[in-house]
Short mmCIF file of C-alpha atoms (C1' of nucleotides) in Angstrom, two decimals:
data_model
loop_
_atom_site.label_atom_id
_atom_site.label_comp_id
_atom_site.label_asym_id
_atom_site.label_seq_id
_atom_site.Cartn_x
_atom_site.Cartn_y
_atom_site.Cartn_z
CA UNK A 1 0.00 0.00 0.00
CA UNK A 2 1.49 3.26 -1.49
CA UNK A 3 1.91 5.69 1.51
CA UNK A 4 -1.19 8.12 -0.19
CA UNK A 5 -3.63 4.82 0.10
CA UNK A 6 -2.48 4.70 4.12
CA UNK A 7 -3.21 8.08 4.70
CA UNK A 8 -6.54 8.01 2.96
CA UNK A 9 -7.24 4.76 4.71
CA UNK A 10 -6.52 6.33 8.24
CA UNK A 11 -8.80 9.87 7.01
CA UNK A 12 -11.57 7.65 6.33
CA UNK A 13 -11.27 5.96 9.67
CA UNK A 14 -11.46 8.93 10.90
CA UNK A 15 -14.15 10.24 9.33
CA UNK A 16 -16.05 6.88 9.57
CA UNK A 17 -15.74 7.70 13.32
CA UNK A 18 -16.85 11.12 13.01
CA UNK A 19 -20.06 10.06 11.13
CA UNK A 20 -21.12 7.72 13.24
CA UNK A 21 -21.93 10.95 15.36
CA UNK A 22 -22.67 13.82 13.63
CA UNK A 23 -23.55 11.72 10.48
CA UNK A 24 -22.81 11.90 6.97
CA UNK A 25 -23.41 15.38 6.53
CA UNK A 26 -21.98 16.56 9.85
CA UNK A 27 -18.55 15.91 9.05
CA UNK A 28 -16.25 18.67 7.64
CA UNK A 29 -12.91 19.18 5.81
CA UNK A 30 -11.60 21.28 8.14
CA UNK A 31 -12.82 19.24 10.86
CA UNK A 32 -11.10 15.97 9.63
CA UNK A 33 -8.39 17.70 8.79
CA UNK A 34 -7.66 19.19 12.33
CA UNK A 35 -7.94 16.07 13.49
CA UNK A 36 -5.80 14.42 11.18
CA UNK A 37 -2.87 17.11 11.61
CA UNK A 38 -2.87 17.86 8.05
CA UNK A 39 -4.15 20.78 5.80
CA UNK A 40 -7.16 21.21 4.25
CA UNK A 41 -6.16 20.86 0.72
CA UNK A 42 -3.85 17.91 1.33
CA UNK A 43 -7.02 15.68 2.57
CA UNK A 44 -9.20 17.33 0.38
CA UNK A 45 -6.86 16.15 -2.71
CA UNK A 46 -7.80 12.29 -1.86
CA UNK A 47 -11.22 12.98 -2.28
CA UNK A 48 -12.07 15.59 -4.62
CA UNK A 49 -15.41 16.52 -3.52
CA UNK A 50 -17.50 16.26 0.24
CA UNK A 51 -19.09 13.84 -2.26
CA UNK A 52 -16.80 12.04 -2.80
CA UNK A 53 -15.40 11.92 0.65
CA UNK A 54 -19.07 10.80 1.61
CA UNK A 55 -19.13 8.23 -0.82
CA UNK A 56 -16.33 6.72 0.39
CA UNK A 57 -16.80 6.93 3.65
CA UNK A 58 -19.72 4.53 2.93
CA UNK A 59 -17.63 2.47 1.36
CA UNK A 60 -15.13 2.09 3.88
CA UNK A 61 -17.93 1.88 6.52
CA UNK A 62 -19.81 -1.44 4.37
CA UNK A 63 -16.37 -2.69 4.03
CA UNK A 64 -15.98 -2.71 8.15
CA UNK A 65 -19.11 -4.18 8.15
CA UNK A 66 -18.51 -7.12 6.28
CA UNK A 67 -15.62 -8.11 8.07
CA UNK A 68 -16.62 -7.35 11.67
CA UNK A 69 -20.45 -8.39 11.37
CA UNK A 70 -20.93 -10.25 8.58
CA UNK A 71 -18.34 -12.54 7.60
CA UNK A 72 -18.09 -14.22 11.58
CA UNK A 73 -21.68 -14.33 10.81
CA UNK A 74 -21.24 -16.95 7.79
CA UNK A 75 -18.75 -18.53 9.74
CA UNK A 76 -21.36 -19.82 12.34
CA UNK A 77 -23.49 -22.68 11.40
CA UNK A 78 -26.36 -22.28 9.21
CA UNK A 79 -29.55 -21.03 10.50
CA UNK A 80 -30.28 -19.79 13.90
CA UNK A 81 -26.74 -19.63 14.86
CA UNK A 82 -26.16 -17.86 11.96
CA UNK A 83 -28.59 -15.25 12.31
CA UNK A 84 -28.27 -14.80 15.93
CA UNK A 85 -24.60 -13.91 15.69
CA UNK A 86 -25.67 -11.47 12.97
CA UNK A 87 -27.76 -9.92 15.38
CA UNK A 88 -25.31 -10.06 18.38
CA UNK A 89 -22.38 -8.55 16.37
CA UNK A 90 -24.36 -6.02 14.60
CA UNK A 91 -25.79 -4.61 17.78
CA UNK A 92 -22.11 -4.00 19.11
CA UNK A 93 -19.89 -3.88 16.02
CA UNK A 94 -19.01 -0.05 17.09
CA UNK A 95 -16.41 -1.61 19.56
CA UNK A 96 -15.09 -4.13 17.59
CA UNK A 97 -12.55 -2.79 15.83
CA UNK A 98 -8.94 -1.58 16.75
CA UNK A 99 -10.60 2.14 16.42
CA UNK A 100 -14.17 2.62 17.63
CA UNK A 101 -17.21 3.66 15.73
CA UNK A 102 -18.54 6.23 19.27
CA UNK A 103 -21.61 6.83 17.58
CA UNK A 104 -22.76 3.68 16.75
CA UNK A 105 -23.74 1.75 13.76
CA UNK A 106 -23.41 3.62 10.85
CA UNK A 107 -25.85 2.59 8.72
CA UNK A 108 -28.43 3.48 11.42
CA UNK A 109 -27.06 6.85 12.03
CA UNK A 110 -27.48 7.29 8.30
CA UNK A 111 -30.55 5.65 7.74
CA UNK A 112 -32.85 8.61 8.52
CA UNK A 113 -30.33 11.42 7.59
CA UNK A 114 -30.99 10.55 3.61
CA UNK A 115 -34.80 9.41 4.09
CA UNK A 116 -35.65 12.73 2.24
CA UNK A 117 -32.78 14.03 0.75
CA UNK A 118 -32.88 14.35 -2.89
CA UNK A 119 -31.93 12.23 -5.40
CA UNK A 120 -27.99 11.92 -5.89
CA UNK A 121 -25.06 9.56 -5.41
CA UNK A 122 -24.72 9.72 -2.05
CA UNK A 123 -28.06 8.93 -1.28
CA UNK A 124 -27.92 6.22 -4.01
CA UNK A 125 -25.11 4.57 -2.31
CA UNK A 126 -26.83 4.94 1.07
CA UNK A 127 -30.20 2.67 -0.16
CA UNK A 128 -27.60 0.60 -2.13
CA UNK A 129 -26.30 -0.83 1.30
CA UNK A 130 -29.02 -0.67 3.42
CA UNK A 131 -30.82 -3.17 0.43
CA UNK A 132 -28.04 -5.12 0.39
CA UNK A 133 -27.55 -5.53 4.22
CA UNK A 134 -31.41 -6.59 3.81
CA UNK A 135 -30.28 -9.15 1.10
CA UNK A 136 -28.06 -10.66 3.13
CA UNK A 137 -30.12 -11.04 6.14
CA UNK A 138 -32.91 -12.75 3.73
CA UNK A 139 -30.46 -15.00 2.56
CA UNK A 140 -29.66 -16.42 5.99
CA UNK A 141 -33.24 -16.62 7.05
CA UNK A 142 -33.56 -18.76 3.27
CA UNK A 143 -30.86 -20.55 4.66
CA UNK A 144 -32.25 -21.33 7.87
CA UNK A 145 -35.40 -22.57 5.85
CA UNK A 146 -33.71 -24.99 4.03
CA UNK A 147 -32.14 -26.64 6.85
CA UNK A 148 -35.50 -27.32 8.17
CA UNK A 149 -34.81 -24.61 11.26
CA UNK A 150 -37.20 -22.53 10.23
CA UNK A 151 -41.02 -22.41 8.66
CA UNK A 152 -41.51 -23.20 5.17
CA UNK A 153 -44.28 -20.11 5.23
CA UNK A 154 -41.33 -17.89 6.28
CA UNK A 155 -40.95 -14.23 4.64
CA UNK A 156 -37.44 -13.91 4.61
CA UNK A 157 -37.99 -10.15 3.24
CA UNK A 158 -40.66 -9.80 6.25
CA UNK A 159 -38.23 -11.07 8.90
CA UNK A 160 -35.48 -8.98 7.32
CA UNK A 161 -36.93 -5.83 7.81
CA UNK A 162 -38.17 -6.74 11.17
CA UNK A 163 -35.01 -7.36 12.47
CA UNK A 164 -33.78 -3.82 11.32
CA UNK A 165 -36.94 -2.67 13.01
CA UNK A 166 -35.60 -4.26 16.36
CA UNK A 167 -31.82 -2.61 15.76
CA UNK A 168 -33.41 1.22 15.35
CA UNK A 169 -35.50 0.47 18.38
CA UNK A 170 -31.91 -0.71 20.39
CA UNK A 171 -30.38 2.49 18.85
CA UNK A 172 -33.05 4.83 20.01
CA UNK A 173 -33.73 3.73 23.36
CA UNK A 174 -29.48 2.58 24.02
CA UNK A 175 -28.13 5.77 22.10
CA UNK A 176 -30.33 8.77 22.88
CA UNK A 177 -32.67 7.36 26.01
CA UNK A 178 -29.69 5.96 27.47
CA UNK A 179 -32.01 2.90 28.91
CA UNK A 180 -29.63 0.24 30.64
CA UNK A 181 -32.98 -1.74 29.57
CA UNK A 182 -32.19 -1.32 26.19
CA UNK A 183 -30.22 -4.54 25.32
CA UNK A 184 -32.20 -6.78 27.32
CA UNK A 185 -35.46 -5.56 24.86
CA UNK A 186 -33.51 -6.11 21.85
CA UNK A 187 -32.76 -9.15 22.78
CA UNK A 188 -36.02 -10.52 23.68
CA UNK A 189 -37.50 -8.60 20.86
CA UNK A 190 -35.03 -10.80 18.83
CA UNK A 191 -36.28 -14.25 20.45
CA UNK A 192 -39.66 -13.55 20.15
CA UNK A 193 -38.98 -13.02 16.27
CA UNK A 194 -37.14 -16.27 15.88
CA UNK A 195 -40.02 -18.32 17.64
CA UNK A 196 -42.10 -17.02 15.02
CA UNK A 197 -40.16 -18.48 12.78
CA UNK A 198 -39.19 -21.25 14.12
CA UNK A 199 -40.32 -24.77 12.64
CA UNK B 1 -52.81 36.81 19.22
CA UNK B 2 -50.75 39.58 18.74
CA UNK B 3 -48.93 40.16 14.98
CA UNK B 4 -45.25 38.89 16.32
CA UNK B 5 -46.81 35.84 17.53
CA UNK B 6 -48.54 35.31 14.53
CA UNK B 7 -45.12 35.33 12.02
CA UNK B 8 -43.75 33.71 14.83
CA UNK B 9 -46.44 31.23 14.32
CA UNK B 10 -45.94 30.60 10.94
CA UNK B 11 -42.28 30.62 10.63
CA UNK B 12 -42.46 27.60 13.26
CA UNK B 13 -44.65 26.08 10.81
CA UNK B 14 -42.30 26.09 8.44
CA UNK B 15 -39.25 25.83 10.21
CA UNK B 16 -40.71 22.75 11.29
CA UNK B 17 -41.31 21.45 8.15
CA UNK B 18 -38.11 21.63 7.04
CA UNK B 19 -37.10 20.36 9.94
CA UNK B 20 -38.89 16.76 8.94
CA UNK B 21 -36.89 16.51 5.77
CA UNK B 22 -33.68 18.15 7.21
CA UNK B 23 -33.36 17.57 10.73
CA UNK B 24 -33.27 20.28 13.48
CA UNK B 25 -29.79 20.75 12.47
CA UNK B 26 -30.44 20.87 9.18
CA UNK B 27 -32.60 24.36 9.02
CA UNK B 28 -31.07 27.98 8.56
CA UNK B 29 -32.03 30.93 9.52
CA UNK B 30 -31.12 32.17 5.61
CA UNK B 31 -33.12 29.27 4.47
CA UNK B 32 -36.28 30.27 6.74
CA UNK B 33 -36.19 33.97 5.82
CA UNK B 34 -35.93 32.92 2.55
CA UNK B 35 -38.90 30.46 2.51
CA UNK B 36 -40.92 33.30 4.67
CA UNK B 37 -39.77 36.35 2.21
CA UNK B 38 -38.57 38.29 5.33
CA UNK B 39 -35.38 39.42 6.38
CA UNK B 40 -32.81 36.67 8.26
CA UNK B 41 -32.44 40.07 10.96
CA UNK B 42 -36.45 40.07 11.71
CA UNK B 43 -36.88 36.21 11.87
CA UNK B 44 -34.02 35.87 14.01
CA UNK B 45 -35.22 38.47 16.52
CA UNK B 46 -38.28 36.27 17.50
CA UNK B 47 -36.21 33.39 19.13
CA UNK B 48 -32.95 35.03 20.07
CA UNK B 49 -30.48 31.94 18.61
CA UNK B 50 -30.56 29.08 16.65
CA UNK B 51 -30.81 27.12 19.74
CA UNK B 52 -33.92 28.99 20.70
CA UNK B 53 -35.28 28.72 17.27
CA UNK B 54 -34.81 24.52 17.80
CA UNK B 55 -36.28 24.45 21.19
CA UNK B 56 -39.22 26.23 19.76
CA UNK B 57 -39.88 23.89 16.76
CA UNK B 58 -40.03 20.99 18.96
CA UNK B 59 -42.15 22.71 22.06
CA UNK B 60 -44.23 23.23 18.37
CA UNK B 61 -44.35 19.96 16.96
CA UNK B 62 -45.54 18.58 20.31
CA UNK B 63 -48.10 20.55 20.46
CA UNK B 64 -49.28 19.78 17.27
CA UNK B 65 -48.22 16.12 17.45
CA UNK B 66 -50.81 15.70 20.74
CA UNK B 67 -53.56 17.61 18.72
CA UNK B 68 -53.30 15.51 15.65
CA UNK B 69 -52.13 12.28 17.30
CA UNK B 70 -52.74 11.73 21.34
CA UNK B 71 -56.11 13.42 21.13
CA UNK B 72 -57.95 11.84 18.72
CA UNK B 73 -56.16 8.43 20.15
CA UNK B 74 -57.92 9.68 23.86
CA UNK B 75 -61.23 9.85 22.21
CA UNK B 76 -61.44 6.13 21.27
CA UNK B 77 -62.46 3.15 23.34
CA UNK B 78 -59.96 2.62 26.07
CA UNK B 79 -57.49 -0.69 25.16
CA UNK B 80 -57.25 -1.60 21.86
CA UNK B 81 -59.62 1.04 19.72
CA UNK B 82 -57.82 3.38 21.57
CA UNK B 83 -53.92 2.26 21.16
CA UNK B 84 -54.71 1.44 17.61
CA UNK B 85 -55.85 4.97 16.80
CA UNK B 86 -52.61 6.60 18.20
CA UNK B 87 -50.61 3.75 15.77
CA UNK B 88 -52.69 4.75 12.87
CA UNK B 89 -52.55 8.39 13.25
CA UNK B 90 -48.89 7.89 14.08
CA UNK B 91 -48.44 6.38 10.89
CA UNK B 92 -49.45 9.57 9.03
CA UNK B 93 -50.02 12.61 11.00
CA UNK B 94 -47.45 14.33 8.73
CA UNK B 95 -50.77 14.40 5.98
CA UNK B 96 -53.37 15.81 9.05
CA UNK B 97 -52.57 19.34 9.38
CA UNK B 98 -53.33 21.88 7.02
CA UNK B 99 -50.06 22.50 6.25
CA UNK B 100 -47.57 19.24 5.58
CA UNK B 101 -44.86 17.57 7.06
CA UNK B 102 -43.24 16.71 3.98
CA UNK B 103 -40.47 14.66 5.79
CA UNK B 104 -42.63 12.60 7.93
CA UNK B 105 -43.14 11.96 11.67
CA UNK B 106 -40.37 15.00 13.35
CA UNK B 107 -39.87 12.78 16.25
CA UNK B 108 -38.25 9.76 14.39
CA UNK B 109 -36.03 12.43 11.79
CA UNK B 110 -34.97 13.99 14.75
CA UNK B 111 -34.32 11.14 17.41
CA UNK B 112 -30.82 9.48 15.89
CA UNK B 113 -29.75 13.08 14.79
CA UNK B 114 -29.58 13.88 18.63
CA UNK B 115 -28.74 10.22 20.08
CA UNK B 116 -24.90 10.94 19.87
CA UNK B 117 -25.03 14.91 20.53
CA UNK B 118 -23.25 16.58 23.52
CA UNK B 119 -25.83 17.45 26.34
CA UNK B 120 -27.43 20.82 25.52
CA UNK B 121 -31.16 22.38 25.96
CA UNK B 122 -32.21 20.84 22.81
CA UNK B 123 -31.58 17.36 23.35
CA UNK B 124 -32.47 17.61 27.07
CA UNK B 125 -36.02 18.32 25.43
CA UNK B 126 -35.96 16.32 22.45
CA UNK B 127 -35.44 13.20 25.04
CA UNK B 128 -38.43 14.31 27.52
CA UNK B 129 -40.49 15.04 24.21
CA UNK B 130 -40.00 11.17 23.07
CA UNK B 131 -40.23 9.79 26.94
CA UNK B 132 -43.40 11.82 27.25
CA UNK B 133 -44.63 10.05 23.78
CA UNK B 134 -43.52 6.38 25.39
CA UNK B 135 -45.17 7.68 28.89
CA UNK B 136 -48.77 8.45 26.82
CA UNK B 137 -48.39 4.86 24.81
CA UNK B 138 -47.97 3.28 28.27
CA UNK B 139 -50.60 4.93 30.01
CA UNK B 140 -53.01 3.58 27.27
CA UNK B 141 -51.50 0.24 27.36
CA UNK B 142 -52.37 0.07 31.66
CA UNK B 143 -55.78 1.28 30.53
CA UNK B 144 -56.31 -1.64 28.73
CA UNK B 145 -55.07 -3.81 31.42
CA UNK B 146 -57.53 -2.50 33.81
CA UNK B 147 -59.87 -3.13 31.29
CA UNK B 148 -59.46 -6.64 31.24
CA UNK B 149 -58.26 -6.79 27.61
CA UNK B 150 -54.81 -6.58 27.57
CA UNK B 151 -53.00 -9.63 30.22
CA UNK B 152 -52.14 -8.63 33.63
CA UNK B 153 -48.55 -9.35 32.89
CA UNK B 154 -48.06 -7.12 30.32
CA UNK B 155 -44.90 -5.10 30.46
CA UNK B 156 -46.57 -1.73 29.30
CA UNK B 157 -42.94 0.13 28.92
CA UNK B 158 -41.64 -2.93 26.80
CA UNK B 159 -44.74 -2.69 24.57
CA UNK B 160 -44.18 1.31 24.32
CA UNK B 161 -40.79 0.76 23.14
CA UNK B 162 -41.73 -2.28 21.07
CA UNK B 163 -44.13 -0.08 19.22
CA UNK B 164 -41.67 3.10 19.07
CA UNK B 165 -39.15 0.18 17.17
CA UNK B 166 -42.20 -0.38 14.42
CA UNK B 167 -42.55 3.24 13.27
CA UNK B 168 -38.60 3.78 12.99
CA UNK B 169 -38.92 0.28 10.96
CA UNK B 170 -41.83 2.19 9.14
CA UNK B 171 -40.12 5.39 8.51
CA UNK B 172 -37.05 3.59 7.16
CA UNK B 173 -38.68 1.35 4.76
CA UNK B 174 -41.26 4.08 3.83
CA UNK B 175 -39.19 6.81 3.12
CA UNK B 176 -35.33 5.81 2.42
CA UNK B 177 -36.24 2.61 0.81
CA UNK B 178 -39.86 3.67 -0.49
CA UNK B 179 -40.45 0.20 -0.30
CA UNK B 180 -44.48 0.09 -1.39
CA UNK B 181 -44.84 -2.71 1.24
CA UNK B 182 -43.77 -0.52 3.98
CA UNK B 183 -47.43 0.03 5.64
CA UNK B 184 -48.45 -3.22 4.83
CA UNK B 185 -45.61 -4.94 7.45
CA UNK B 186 -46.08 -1.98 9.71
CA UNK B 187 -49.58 -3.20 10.53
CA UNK B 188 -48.47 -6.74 10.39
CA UNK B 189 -45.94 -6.08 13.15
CA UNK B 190 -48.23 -3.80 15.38
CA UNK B 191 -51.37 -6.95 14.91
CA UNK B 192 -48.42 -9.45 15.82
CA UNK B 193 -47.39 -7.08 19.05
CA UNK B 194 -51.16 -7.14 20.24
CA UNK B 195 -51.48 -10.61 19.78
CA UNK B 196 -48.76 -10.94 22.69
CA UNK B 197 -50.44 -8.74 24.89
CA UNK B 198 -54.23 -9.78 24.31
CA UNK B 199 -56.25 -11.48 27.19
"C1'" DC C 1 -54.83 60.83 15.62
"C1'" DC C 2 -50.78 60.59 18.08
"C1'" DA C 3 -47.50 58.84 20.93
"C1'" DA C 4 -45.45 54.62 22.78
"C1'" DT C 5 -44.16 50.33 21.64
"C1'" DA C 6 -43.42 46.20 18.87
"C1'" DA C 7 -41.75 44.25 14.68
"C1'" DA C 8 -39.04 44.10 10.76
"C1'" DA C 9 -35.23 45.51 7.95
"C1'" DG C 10 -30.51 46.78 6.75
"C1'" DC C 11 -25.90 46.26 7.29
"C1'" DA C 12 -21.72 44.53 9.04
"C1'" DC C 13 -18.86 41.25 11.64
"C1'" DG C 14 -15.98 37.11 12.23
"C1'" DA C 15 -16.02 32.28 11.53
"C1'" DC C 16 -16.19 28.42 8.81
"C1'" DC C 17 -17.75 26.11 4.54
"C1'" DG C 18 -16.11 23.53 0.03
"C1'" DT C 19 -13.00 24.29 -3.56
"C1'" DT C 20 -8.99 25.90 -6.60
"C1'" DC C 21 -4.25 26.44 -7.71
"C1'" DG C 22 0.54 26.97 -7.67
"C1'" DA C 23 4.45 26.00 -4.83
"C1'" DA C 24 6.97 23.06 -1.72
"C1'" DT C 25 8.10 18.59 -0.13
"C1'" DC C 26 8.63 13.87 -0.29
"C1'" DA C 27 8.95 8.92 -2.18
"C1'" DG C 28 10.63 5.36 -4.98
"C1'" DG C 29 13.17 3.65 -9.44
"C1'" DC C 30 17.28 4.16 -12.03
"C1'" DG D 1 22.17 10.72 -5.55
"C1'" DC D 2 19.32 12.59 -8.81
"C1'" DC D 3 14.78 12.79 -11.49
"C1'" DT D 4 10.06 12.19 -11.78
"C1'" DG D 5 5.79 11.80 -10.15
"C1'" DA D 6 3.01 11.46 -6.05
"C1'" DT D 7 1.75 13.85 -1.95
"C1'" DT D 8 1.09 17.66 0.96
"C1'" DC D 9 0.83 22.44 1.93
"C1'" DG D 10 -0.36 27.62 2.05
"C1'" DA D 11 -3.01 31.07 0.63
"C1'" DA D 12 -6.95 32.67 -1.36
"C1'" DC D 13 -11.75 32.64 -3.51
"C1'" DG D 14 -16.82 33.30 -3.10
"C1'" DG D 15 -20.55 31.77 -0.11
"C1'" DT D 16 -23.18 30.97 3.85
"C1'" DC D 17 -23.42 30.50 8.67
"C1'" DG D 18 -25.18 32.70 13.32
"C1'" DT D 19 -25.35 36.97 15.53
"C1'" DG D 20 -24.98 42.10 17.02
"C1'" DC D 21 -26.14 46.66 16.05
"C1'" DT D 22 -28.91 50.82 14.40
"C1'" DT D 23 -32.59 52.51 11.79
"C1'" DT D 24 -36.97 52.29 9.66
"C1'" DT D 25 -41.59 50.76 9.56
"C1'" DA D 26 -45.92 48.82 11.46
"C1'" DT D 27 -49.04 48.14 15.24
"C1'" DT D 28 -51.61 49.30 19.10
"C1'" DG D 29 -53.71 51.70 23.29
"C1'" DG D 30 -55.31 56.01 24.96
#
DNA sequence: CCAATAAAAGCACGACCGTTCGAATCAGGC
DNA sequence: GCCTGATTCGAACGGTCGTGCTTTTATTGG
């Protein structure tokens, strides 16, 4: 890795962590770059646009995601075990990593931040990996059907988004209630789901 | 109602219309004058700061979220008529006004924009806003234990936050996804989460 | 109708925004 | 160890931000 990739790399840490608070839009040249000890222009010149920066923020955030949530996810066995490590990882996947995410998932943060934003490539990207974090999830539930674990009758795409459901209810009531209660619900919200399911 | 009160009126209107598709963070006192063809000098004088101006959308959307929403909810049947009302009129209260809230329900654009945010006057009122809504949902919830409808051992803070989870789950597929099947698994959820609680 | 008061406007400010561009500095291949 | 291209920097730009003043205009009570 040339030494311009490891210093984009480390900005978009950075500014991965930074999202995760003040979200997409709250983030700021200036403000990345003060934190990065480096000039304006220098970290502006990786990026080319706040577009662009944003875009590949997302990127870098998806990429995370995959490897801290999602991969140890596939690695468990089929079905339940699967899905319930999903669930446990994704709810905590903030601390995780050698740097932190202090704001919390991402792609919850995000979620309602674009929900009426116009049309554009940010945006785009944003409903690009929220479907495709949906995808996934479906696929495991399909999975889990196969195996027998779970009901035939089972809407994958159903279950899907009811699980996300369950993660922006953890978010709200962990992140700006600041309920102690908050992971206990989430997880029992998350049991009652799979006995629904559950052949 | 004097005339100051009056633009003050309708610049909260507004303000708080934006503030659905923007966030609280998200509106401008350019953008405002703009949108009310006054000067950013005369709006501004009505609330003192931004901060003001933020404190005074929300203090505004509660009022007109418990005239559109609670109320109408308090004139049905206690227990279920009465908790399914609120849910309904949850759903779309952004249509119910004469004016719009073209961004949807306030208090789900606004909750994760505030969930990581140093403390301050307007998250300190943005919280007690959204604990007052979960206080109301319970309160209905014990009515219809008294009732007799709902089981004694129902857990009326885990069903208000159980319920909260839904409309975020709404509002995401709804309006970032604008998945067409959006109200149809909102209901499903909310008849699922009576089921649990019915006598 | 006029005086007292409230509301709105006009203007300026310092700060920060994203972005551009040319100059300085650095890295790696010969 | 130099040459070339990649990387970073410094300074500046036009804009917009929130906010403070002073002045002008509108409203209201006597």
């Amino acid at each position: 890795m040339t030494k311009g990739d490891e210093t984009r790399d480390s900005v978009l840490r950075e500014a991965l962590a930074q999202s995760s608070q003040v979200g997409l839009r709250g983030i700021t040249i200036g403000g990345l770059a003060d934190a990065m000890e480096m000039s304006k222009s220098g970290l502006f010149s990786h990026f080319g646009s706040k577009e662009g920066l944003q875009s590949a923020v997302m990127d870098y955030a998806a990429e995370a995601f995959t490897q801290l949530v999602i991969r140890p996810a596939l690695k468990a066995p089929r079905g339940e075990p699967r899905i319930r490590t999903l669930f446990d990882r994704w709810l905590g996947w903030g601390g995780y990593a050698d740097y932190a995410l202090p704001g919390g998932c991402i792609f919850v943060s995000v979620a309602s931040e674009f929900d009426d934003a116009p049309e554009g490539p940010v945006r785009t990207k944003v409903v690009q990996l929220e479907r495709d974090l949906l995808d996934t999830i479906e696929t495991i539930v399909r999975g889990g059907i196969t195996e027998g674990q779970f009901r035939e009758s089972t809407d994958p795409a159903a279950f899907a988004h009811d699980l996300l459901a369950i993660v922006l209810g953890y978010n709200f009531s962990a992140r700006l209630l600041r309920d102690p209660a908050a992971t206990g619900r989430a997880h029992d919200a998350f049991d009652r789901l799979l006995d629904h399911i559950r052949s």
